[in-house]
XYZ file of C-alpha atoms in Angstrom:
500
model
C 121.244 8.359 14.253
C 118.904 10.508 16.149
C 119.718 10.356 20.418
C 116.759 11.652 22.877
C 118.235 11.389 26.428
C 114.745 11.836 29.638
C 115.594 12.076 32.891
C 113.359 12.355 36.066
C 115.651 15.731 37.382
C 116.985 17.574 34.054
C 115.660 18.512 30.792
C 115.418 17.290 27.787
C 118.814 16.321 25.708
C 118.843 15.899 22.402
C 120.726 15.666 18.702
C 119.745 14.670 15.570
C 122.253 14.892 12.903
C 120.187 16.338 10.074
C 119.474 19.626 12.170
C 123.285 19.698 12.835
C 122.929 21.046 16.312
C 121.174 20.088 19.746
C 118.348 21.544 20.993
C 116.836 21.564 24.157
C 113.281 21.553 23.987
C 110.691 19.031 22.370
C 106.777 20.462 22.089
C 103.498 18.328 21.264
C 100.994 21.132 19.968
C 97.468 21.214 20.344
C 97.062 20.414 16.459
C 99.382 17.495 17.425
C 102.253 18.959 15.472
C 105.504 17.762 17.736
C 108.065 20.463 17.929
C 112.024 20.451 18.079
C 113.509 23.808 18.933
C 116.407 25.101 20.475
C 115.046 26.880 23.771
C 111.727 26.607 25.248
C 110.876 30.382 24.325
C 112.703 30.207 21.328
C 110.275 30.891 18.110
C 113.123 28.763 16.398
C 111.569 25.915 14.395
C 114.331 23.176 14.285
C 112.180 20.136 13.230
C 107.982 19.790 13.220
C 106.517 16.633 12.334
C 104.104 18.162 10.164
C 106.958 18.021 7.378
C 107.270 14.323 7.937
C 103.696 13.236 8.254
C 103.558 9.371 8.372
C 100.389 7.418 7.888
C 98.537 10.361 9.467
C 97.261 13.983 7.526
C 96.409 16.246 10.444
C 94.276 19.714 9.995
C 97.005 22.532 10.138
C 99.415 20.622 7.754
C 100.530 20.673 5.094
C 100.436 17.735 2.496
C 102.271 18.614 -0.816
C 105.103 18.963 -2.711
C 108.369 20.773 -2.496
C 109.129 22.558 -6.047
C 112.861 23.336 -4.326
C 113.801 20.195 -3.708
C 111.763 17.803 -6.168
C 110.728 16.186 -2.771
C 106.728 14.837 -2.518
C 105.464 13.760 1.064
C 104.297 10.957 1.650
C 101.293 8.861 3.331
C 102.567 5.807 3.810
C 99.939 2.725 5.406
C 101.584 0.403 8.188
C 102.110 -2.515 7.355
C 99.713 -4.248 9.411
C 97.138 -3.384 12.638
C 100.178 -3.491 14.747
C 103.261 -3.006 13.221
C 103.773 0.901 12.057
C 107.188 0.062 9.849
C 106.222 1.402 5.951
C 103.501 -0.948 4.482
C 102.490 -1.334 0.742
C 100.215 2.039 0.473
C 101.013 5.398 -0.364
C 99.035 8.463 -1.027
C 101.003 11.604 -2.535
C 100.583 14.573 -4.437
C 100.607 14.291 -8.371
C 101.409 18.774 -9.428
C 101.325 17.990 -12.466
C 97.267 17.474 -12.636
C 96.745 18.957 -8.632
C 95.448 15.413 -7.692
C 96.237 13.390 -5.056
C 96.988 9.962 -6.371
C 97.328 6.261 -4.363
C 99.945 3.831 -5.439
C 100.701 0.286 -4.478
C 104.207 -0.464 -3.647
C 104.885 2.745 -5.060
C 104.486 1.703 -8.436
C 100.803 0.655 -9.315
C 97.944 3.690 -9.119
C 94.923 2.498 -8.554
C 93.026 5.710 -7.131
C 93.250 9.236 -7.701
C 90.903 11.597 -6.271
C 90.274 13.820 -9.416
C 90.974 17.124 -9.969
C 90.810 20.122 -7.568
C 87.512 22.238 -8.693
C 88.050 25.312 -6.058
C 85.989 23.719 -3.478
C 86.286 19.494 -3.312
C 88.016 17.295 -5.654
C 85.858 15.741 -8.630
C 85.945 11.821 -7.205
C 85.228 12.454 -3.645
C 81.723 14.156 -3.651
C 81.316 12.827 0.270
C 83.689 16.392 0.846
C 79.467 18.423 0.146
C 77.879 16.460 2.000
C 80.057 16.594 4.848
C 80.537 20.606 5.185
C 82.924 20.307 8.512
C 86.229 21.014 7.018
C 87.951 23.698 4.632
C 90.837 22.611 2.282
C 92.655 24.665 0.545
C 94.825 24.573 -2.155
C 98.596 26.494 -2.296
C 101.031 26.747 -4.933
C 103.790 29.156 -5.391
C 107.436 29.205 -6.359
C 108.938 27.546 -3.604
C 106.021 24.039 -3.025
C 102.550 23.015 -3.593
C 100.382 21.676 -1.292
C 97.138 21.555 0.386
C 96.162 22.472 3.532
C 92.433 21.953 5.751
C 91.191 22.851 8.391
C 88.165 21.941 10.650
C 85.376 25.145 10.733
C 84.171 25.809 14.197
C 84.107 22.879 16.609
C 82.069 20.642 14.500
C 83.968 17.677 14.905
C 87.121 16.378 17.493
C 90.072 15.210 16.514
C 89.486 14.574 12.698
C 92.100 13.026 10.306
C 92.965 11.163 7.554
C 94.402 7.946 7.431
C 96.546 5.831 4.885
C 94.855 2.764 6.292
C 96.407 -0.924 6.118
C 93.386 -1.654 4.436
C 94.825 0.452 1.164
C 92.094 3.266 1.434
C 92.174 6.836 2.529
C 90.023 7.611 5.034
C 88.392 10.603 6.779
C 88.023 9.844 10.187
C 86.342 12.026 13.257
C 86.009 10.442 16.965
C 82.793 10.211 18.632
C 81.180 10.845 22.027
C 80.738 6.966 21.872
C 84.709 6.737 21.984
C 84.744 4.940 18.225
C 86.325 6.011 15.234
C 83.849 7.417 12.605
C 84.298 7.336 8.840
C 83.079 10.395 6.995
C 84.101 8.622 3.383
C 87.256 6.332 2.279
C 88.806 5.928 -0.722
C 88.250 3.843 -3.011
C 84.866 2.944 -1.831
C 85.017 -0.609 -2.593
C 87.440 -2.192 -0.266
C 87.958 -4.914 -3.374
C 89.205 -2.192 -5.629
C 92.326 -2.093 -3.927
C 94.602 -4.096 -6.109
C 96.473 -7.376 -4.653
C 94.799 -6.866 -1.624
C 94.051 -10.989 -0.684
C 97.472 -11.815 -2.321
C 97.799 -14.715 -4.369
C 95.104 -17.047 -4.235
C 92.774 -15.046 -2.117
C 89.563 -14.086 -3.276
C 88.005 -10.618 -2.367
C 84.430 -10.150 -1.391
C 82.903 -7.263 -0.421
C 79.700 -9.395 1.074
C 82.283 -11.286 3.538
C 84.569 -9.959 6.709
C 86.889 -10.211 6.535
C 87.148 -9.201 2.881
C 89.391 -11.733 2.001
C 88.859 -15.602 2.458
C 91.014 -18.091 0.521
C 89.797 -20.205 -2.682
C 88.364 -23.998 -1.279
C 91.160 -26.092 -1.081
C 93.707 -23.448 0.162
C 94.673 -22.049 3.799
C 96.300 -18.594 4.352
C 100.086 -18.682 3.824
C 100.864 -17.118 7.044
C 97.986 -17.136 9.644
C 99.350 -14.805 12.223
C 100.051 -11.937 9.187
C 95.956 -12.595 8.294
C 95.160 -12.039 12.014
C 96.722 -8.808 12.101
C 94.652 -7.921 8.688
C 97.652 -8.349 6.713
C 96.409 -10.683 3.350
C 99.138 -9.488 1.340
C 101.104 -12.835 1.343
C 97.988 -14.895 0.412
C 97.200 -18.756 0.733
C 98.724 -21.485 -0.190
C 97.532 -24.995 -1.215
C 96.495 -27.880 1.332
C 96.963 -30.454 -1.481
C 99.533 -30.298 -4.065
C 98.785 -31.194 -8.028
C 98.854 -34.224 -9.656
C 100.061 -33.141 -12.549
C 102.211 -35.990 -13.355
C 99.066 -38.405 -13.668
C 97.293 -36.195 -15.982
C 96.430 -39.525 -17.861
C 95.135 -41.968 -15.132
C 91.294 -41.827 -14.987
C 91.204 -44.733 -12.859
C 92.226 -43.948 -9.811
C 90.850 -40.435 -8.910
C 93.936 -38.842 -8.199
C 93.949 -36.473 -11.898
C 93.767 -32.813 -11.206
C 89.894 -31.532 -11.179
C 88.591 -28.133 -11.643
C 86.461 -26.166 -8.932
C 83.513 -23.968 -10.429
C 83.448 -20.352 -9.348
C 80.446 -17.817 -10.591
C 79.543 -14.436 -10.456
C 83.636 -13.950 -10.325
C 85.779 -10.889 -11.992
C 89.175 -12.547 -13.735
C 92.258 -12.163 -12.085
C 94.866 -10.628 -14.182
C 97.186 -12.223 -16.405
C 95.109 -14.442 -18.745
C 96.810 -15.817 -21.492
C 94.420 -16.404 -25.034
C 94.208 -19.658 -26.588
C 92.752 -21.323 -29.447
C 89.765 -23.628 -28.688
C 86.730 -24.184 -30.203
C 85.063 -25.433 -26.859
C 84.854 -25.115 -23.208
C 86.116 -29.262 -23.285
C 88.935 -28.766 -25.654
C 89.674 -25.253 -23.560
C 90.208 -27.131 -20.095
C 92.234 -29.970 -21.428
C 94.676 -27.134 -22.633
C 94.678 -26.283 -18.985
C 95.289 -29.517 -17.825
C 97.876 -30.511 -19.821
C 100.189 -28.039 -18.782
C 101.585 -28.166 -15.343
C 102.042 -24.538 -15.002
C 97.921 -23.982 -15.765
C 96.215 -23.076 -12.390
C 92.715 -22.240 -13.840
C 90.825 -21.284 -17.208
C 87.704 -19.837 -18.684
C 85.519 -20.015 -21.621
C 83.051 -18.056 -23.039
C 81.890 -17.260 -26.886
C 84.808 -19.458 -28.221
C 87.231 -17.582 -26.351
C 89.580 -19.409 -23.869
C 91.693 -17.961 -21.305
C 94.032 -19.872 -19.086
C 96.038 -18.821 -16.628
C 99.584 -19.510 -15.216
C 101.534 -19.258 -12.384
C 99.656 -17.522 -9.298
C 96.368 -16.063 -9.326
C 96.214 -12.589 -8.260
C 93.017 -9.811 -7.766
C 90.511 -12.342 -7.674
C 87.130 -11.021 -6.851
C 83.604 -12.113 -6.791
C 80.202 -10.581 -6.665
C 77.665 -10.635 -4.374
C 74.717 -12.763 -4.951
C 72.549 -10.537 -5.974
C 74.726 -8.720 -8.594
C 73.714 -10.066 -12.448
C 77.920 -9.773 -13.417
C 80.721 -11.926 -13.706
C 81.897 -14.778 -15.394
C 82.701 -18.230 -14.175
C 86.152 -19.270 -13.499
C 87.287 -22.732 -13.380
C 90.298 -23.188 -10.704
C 92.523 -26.388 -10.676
C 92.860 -28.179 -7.350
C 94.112 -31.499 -6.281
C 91.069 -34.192 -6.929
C 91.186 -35.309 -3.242
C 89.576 -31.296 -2.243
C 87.102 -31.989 -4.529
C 86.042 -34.693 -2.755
C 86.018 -33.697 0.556
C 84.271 -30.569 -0.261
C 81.593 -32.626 -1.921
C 80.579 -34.395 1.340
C 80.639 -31.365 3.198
C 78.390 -29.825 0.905
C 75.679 -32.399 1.641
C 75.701 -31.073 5.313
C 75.578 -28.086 5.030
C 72.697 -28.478 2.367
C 70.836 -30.121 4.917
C 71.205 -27.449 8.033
C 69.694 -25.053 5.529
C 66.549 -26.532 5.206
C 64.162 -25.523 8.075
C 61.710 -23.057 8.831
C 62.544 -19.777 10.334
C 59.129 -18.280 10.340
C 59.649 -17.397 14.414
C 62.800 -15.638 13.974
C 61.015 -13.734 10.641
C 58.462 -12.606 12.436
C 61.064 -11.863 15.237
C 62.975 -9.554 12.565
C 59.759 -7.639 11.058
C 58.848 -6.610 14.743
C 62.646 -5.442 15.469
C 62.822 -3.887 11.949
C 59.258 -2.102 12.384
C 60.739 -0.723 15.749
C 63.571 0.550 14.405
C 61.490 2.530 11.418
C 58.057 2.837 13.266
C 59.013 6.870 13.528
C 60.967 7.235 10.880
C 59.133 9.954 8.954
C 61.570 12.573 6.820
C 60.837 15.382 5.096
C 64.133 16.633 2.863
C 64.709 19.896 1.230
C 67.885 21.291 -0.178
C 70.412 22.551 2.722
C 68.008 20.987 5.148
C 66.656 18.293 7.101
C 63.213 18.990 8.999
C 62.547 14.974 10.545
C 58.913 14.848 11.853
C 57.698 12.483 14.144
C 61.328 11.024 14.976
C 62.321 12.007 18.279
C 62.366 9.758 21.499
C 62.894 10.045 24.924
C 66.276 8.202 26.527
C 67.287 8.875 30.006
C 65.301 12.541 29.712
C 67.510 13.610 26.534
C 65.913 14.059 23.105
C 67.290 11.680 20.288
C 66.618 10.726 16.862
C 65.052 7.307 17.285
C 66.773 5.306 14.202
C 70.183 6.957 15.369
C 69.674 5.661 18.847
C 68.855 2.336 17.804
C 71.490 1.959 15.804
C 74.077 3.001 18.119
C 72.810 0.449 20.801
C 73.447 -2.111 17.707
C 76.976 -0.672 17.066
C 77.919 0.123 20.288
C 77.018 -3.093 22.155
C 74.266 -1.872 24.223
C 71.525 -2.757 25.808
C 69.489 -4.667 22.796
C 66.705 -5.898 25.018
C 65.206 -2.135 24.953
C 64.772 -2.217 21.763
C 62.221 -4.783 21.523
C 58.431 -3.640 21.033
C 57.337 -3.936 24.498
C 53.893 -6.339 22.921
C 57.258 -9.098 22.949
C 57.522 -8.644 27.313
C 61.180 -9.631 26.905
C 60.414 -12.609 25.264
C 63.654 -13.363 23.139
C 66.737 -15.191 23.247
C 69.578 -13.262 23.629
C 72.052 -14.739 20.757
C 68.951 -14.392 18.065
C 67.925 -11.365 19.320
C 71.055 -9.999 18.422
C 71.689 -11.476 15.181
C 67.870 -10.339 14.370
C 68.664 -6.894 15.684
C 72.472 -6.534 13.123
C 70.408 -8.135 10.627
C 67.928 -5.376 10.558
C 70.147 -2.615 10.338
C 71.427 -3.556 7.188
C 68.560 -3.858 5.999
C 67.819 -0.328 6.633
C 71.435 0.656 4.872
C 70.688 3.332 2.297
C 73.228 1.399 -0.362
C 71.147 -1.450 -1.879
C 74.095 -3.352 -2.238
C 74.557 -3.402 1.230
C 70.984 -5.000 1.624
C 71.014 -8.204 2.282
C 69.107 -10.994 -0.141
C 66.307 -12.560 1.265
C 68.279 -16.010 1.086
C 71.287 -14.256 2.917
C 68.669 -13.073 5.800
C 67.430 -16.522 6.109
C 70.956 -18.247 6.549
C 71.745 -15.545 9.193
C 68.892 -16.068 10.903
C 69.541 -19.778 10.854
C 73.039 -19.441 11.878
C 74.631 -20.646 8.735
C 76.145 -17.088 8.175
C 77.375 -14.878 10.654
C 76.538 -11.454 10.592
C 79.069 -8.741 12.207
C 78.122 -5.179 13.145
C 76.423 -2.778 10.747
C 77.819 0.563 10.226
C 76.098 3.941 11.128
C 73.160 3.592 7.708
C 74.397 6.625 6.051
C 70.690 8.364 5.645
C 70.416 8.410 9.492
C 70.880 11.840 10.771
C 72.981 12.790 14.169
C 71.833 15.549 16.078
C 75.395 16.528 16.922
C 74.113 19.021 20.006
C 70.542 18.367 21.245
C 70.391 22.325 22.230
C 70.850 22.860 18.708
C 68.078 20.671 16.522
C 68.353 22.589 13.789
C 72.080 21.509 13.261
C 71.949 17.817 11.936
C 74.809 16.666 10.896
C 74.856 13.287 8.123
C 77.931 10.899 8.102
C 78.114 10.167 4.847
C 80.467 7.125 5.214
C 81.462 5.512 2.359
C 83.607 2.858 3.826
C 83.218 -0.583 2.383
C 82.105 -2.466 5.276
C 80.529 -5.572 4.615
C 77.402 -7.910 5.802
C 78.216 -11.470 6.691
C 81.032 -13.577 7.690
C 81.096 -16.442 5.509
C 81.654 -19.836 7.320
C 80.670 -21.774 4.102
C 81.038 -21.354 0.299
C 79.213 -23.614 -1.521
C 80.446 -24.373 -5.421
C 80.430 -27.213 -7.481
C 83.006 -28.722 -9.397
C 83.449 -30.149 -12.870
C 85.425 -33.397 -13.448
């Protein structure tokens, strides 16, 4: 067991047993590389922290493999926001191909970044659009690994993160004191595998990401809170299997219609001519939780269901899954859908207008001219407390960063706005203006925001926007090519139907 003894009046006392001595003097580096070493002057490298990285890949280390001792290192996520003990993702070095590979549990791979060309790996192409580091790669005899480093002072405090979230990503800070994502990996946050746990379904329209199916809660609230979904949801309403044959009084097992969904793993084929003879397979055994059917082919599936996903609204893929739930859900969900059927109905012709004027504000200079190498923006600069910025840039940051959303407004409005739709009109907008048309919302999806039906949270940085990193310096523009999954709306209703 490792002993540090502090004191107010003496130095620093220490042992750790796999150095096999004390030493007496513990450094934090600039590069943030902590030190053990056995006298202050001493060039005596007992221990570094570099050699043991943990969820964290600082420039200056190294991140590889040791060819003497058949040992890899190791990014390994938390487990959850708050609690830093090992968590389910791991990012490590595969020699064999020079790729760097991300496992769940330390068994599944579901990412690997490609192989090393010389210059970036094949799967991350965010690494030439983002010229601000230099990685190389190092193999010899004795390990393997590679190494980056950040060229000039381009960027503060940069590194890369085995998140909880099962992606790897790039991170720099910003004069705005926020975390900034140059790219993650995967890009999808729903192409991390399991990540919603058993009956969770994974949406990359919705934050959070993960919601549970209708008719189950999360398993363990305060683990969801921390953004933690690995244990899933439970039911509210156990099956009634046992009175698979009484039709008369409402209590036999129904299923709940879900489109535009990708199958969870583990199907088991059956024989079944139709969709009817296809769900009474399902619903005569216990152990069936949900089916599907499609071009005479049935699939049911049993025990948990695990990876669910669905697509957006406006994506033309997916298949329809039927999921078994306790009649009495089906029900209840029924009557709720009437309500919420009626709030949608209603004109929101004010707050459309509202959102062209906010939208037409936030493009109204935003001319660009692009040539290889280079950005030359025309007509884009404005004025803010005497400094020159790039207009969209600014605007969006006052979205992001909570400011002042009032001064946005085209001054023809004289204030005129209420503060809670202004807002929503104002988050709404910039993803609109998000360069990834699958992180445009549908007209319908504006509409519900705009109505308050959906909430919308707080749009990234829109990746085409350039930031002039040094306002002396306008030829230097610098474009955070974030690739991090961050998603549009909060979804406070799903609306399905259900078969009987």
């Amino acid at each position: 067991m490792s002993k540090f003894d502090f004191s107010d009046t003496g130095p620093l006392d220490a042992w750790m047993p796999k150095i096999g001595s004390s030493f007496k003097a513990a450094v934090l580096q600039d590069n943030g590389n902590f030190v053990l070493k056995d006298g202050s002057n001493s060039p005596r490298i007992l221990w570094q922290s570099f050699e043991h990285p943990t969820n964290t890949w600082l420039p200056g280390c190294k991140f590889g493999y040791n060819n003497m001792t058949k040992t890899n290192q190791r990014l390994v996520s938390w487990k959850n926001s708050e609690d830093p003990s090992p968590g389910l993702y791991t990012l490590e070095l595969d020699t064999s191909s020079s790729t760097y590979k991300i496992l769940w549990n330390r068994s599944k791979n579901y990412w690997n970044s490609g192989p090393w060309n010389g210059r970036i790996f094949d799967t991350v192409p965010e690494m030439n659009s983002n010229p601000i580091f230099e990685f190389t790669y190092i193999t010899n005899i004795n390990e393997s690994y590679f190494i980056y480093y950040v060229k000039g002072n381009s960027t503060k405090y940069p590194r890369a993160v085995m998140d909880v979230s099962g992606q790897l990503k790039q991170l720099n800070w910003l004069p705005t004191k926020q975390w900034n994502a140059f790219w993650s990996q995967p890009r999808q946050q729903c192409e991390v595998p399991y990540f919603c746990g058993a009956y969770g379904i994974c949406n990359e329209m919705s934050l959070p990401f993960c919601n549970c199916l209708m008719g189950f809660e999360p398993k363990l609230k305060s683990f969801w809170d921390l953004e933690d979904y690995s244990h899933g949801c439970q039911r509210k309403t156990k099956l009634n299997c046992e009175n698979i044959n009484d039709t008369g009084n409402g209590k036999r097992d129904k299923f709940l219609e879900m489109s535009s969904m990708s199958l969870p793993e583990a199907q088991q084929y059956v024989t079944a001519g139709s969709e009817a003879v296809c769900k009474a397979i399902c619903l005569n055994n216990c152990s069936c939780t949900a089916y599907a059917f499609d071009s005479n082919k049935c699939l049911i599936w049993v025990g948990e269901l695990l990876n669910l996903k669905q697509f957006s609204a406006g994506e033309s893929k997916g298949e329809i899954l039927y999921v078994r739930l306790a009649a009495s859900e089906l029900r209840s969900s029924r009557k709720s859908n009437g309500r919420v059927i009626g709030a949608v109905v209603g004109g929101a012709s004010g707050l459309a207008v509202l959102l062209g004027l906010i939208i037409l504000v936030i493009l109204r200079q935003r001319k660009k001219i692009f040539s290889p190498g280079k950005a030359v923006v025309e007509g884009s600069l404005y004025y803010v407390n005497g400094d020159v910025s790039f207009f969209p840039t600014w605007a969006a940051s006052i979205i992001i960063g909570g400011g002042d959303v009032f001064s946005l407004l085209d001054p023809r409005l004289e204030g005129n706005a209420d503060p809670e739709e202004l807002i929503r009109v104002c988050r709404v907008a910039c993803w609109c203006v998000q360069r990834e048309e699958t992180q445009r919302p549908s007209m319908g999806q504006i509409v519900q925001i705009l109505e308050g039906i959906l909430n919308v949270n707080l749009p990234p940085l829109p990746r085409s926007f350039p930031v002039f990193v040094d306002n002396s310096d306008p030829e230097y523009i610098l474009f955070t090519e974030s690739s991090s999954s961050r998603s549009i709306l909060s979804q406070e209703t799903v609306m399905s139907t259900a078969t009987s």
